[in-house]
Short mmCIF file of C-alpha atoms in Angstrom, two decimals:
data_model
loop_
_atom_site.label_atom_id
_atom_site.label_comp_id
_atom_site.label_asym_id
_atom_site.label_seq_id
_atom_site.Cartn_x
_atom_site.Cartn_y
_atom_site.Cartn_z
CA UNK U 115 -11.07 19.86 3.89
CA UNK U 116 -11.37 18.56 -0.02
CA UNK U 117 -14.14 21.37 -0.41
CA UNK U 118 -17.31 20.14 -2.89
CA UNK U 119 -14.95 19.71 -6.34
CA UNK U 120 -13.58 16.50 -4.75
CA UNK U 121 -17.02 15.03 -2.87
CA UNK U 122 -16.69 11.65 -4.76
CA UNK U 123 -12.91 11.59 -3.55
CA UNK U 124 -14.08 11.98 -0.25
CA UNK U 125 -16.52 10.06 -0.15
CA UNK U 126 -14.42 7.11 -0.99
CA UNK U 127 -11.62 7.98 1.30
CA UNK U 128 -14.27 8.07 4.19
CA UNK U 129 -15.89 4.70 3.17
CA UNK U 130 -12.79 3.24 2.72
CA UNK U 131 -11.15 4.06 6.28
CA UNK U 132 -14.75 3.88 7.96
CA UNK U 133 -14.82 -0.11 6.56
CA UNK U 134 -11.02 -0.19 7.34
CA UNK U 135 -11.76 0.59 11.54
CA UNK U 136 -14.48 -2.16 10.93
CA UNK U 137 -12.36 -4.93 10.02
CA UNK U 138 -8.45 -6.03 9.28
CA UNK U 139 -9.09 -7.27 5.84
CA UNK U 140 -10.61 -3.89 4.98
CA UNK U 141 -7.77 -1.94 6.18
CA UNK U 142 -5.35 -4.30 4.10
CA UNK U 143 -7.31 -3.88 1.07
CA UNK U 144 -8.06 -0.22 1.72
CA UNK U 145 -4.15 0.61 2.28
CA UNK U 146 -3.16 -1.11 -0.69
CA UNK U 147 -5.74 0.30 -2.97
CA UNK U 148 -4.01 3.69 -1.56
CA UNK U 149 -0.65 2.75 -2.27
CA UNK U 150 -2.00 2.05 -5.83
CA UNK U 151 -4.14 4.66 -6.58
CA UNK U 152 -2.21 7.30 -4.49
CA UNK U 153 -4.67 10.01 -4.67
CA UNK U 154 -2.19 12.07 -2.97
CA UNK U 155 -0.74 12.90 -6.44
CA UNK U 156 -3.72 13.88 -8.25
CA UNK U 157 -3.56 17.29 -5.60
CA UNK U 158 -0.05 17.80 -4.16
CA UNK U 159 -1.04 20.30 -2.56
CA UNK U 160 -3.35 18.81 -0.25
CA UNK U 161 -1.69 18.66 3.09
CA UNK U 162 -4.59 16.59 4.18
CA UNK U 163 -3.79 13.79 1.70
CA UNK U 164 -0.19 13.59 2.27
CA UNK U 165 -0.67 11.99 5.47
CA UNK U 166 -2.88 9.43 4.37
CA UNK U 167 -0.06 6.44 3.39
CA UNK U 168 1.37 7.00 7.54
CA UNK U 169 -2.36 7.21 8.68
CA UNK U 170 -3.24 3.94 7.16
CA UNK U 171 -0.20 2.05 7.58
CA UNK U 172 -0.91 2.98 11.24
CA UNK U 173 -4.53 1.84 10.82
CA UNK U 174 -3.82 -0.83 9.37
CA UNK U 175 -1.15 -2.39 11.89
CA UNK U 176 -3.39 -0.89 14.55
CA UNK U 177 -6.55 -2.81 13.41
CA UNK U 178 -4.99 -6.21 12.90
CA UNK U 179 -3.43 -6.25 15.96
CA UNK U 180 -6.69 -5.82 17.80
CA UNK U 181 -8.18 -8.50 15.26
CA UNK U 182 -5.22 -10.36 16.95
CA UNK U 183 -6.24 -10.07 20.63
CA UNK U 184 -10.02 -9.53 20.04
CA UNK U 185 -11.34 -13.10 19.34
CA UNK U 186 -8.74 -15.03 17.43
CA UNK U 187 -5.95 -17.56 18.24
CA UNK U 188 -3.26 -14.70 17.85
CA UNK U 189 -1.07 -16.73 16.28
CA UNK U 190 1.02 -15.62 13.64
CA UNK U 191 1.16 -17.34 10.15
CA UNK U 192 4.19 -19.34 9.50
CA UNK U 193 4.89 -21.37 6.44
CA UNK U 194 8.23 -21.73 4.33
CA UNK U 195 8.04 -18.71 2.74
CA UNK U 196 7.55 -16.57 5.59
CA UNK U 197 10.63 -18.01 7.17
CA UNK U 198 12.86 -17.67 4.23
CA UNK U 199 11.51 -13.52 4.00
CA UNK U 200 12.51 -13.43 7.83
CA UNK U 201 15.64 -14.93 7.23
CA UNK U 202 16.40 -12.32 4.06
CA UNK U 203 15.23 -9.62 6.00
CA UNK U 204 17.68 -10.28 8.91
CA UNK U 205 20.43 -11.18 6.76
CA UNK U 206 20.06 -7.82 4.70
CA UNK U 207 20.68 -5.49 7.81
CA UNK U 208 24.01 -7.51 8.34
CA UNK U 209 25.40 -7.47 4.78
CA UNK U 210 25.09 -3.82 5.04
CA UNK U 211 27.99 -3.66 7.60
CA UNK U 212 30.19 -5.39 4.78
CA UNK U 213 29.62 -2.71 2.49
CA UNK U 214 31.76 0.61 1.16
CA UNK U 215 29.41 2.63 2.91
CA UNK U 216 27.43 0.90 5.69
CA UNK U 217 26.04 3.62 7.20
CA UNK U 218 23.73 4.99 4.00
CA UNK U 219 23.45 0.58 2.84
CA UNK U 220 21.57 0.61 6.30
CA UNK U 221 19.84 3.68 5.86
CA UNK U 222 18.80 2.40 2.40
CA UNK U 223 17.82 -0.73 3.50
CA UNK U 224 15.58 1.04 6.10
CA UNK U 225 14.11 3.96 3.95
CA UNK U 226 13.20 1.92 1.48
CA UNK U 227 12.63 -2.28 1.79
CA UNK U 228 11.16 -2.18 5.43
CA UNK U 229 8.15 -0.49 4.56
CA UNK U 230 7.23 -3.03 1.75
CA UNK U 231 8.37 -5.79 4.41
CA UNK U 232 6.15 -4.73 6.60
CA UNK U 233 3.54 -4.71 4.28
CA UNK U 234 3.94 -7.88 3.22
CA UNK U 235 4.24 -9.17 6.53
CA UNK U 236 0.66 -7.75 7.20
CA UNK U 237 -1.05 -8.70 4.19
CA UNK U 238 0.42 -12.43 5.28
CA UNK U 239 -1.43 -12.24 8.66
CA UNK U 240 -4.22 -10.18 8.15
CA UNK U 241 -5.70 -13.02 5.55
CA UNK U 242 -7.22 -15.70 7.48
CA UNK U 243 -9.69 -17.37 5.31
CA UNK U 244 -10.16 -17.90 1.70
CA UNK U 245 -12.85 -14.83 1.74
CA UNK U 246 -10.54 -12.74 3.07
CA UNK U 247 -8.13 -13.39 0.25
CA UNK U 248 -10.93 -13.23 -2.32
CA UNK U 249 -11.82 -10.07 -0.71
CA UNK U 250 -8.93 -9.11 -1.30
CA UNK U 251 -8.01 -10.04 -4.53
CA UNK U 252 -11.15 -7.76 -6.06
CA UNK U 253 -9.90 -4.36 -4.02
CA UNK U 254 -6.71 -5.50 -5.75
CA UNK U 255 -8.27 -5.98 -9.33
CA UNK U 256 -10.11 -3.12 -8.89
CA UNK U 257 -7.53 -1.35 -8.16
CA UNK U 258 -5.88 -2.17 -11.16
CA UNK U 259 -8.42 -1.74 -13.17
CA UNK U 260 -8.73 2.12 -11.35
CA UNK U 261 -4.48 2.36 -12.21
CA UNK U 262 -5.84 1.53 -15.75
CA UNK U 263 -8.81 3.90 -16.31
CA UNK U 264 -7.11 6.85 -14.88
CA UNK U 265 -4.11 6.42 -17.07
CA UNK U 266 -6.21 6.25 -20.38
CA UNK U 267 -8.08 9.33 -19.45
CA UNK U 268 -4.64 11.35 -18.65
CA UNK U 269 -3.40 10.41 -21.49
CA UNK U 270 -6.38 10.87 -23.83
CA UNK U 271 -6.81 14.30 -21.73
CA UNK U 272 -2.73 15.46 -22.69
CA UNK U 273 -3.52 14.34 -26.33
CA UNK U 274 -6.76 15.99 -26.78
CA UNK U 275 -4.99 19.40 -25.20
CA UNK U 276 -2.51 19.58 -27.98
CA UNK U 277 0.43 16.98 -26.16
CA UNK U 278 2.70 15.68 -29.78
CA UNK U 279 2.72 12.18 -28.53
CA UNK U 280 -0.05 9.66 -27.68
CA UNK U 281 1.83 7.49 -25.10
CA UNK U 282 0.15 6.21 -21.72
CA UNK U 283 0.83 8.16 -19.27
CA UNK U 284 -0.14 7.68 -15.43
CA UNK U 285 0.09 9.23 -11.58
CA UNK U 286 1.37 6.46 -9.92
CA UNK U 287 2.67 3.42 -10.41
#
């Protein structure tokens, strides 16, 4: 699939989705480590890694909604916040029939915020206890911290190779 160059890569993609079938939190942490990171740009040419955002979006949804039935209340989390988002998110759809163009305002609205609402609304649900926010907070840092590293070494990497300017430059974010 990745072939030997990329073993650590794969490694850490089949750690990460191995822990992700394990638990909700895992998934949540793993998926938005991907959407960080997004290995899928380091080899666009990959096929394999250009389904991995669907794959563990699906995971992801899949795994905390057997979390859901398997053992817990099943309840969802509702606090203030949530509602308002709700409220937002059902209030966007209808301004876009008020619009020039409704048709692409829905489309846009659909493309891209309903992905990152969906997201949100997981990461809202999937915590459950302080450890699983702590848990998550370091995959986040780290992540970060990955964003960071990798963007130092491209851009030392482009300087070193004979690139005029020494600005940061990044895959990614």
């Amino acid at each position: 699939l990745l072939g030997s160059d990329y073993a650590l890569l794969a490694a850490g993609l089949a750690i990460g989705i191995g822990a992700s079938i394990l638990h909700p939190v895992a998934a949540m942490a793993f998926f938005v480590s991907l959407l960080f990171l997004r290995p899928w740009e380091f080899l666009p040419d990959e096929p394999t890694l250009k389904v991995l955002p669907r794959l563990m979006a699906s995971l992801t949804a899949v795994r905390w909604l057997v979390g859901r039935l398997r053992g817990r209340d099943g309840r969802l989390s509702v606090n203030t916040s949530c509602t308002l988002f709700v409220l937002f998110l059902i209030w966007i759809p209808v301004s876009t029939f008020f619009s020039i163009t409704p048709g692409a305002s829905f489309r846009a609205f659909f493309e891209s915020f309903s992905p990152t609402s969906v997201l949100a609304f997981l990461i809202v649900n999937s915590m459950g206890r302080i450890g699983d926010i702590r848990a998550f907070l370091r995959v986040f840092v780290t992540s970060g911290v990955g964003i960071m590293v990798v963007a130092f070494y491209i851009s030392c990497r482009d300087y070193l190779n004979g690139s005029s300017d020494f600005r940061l430059h990044s895959s990614g974010l």
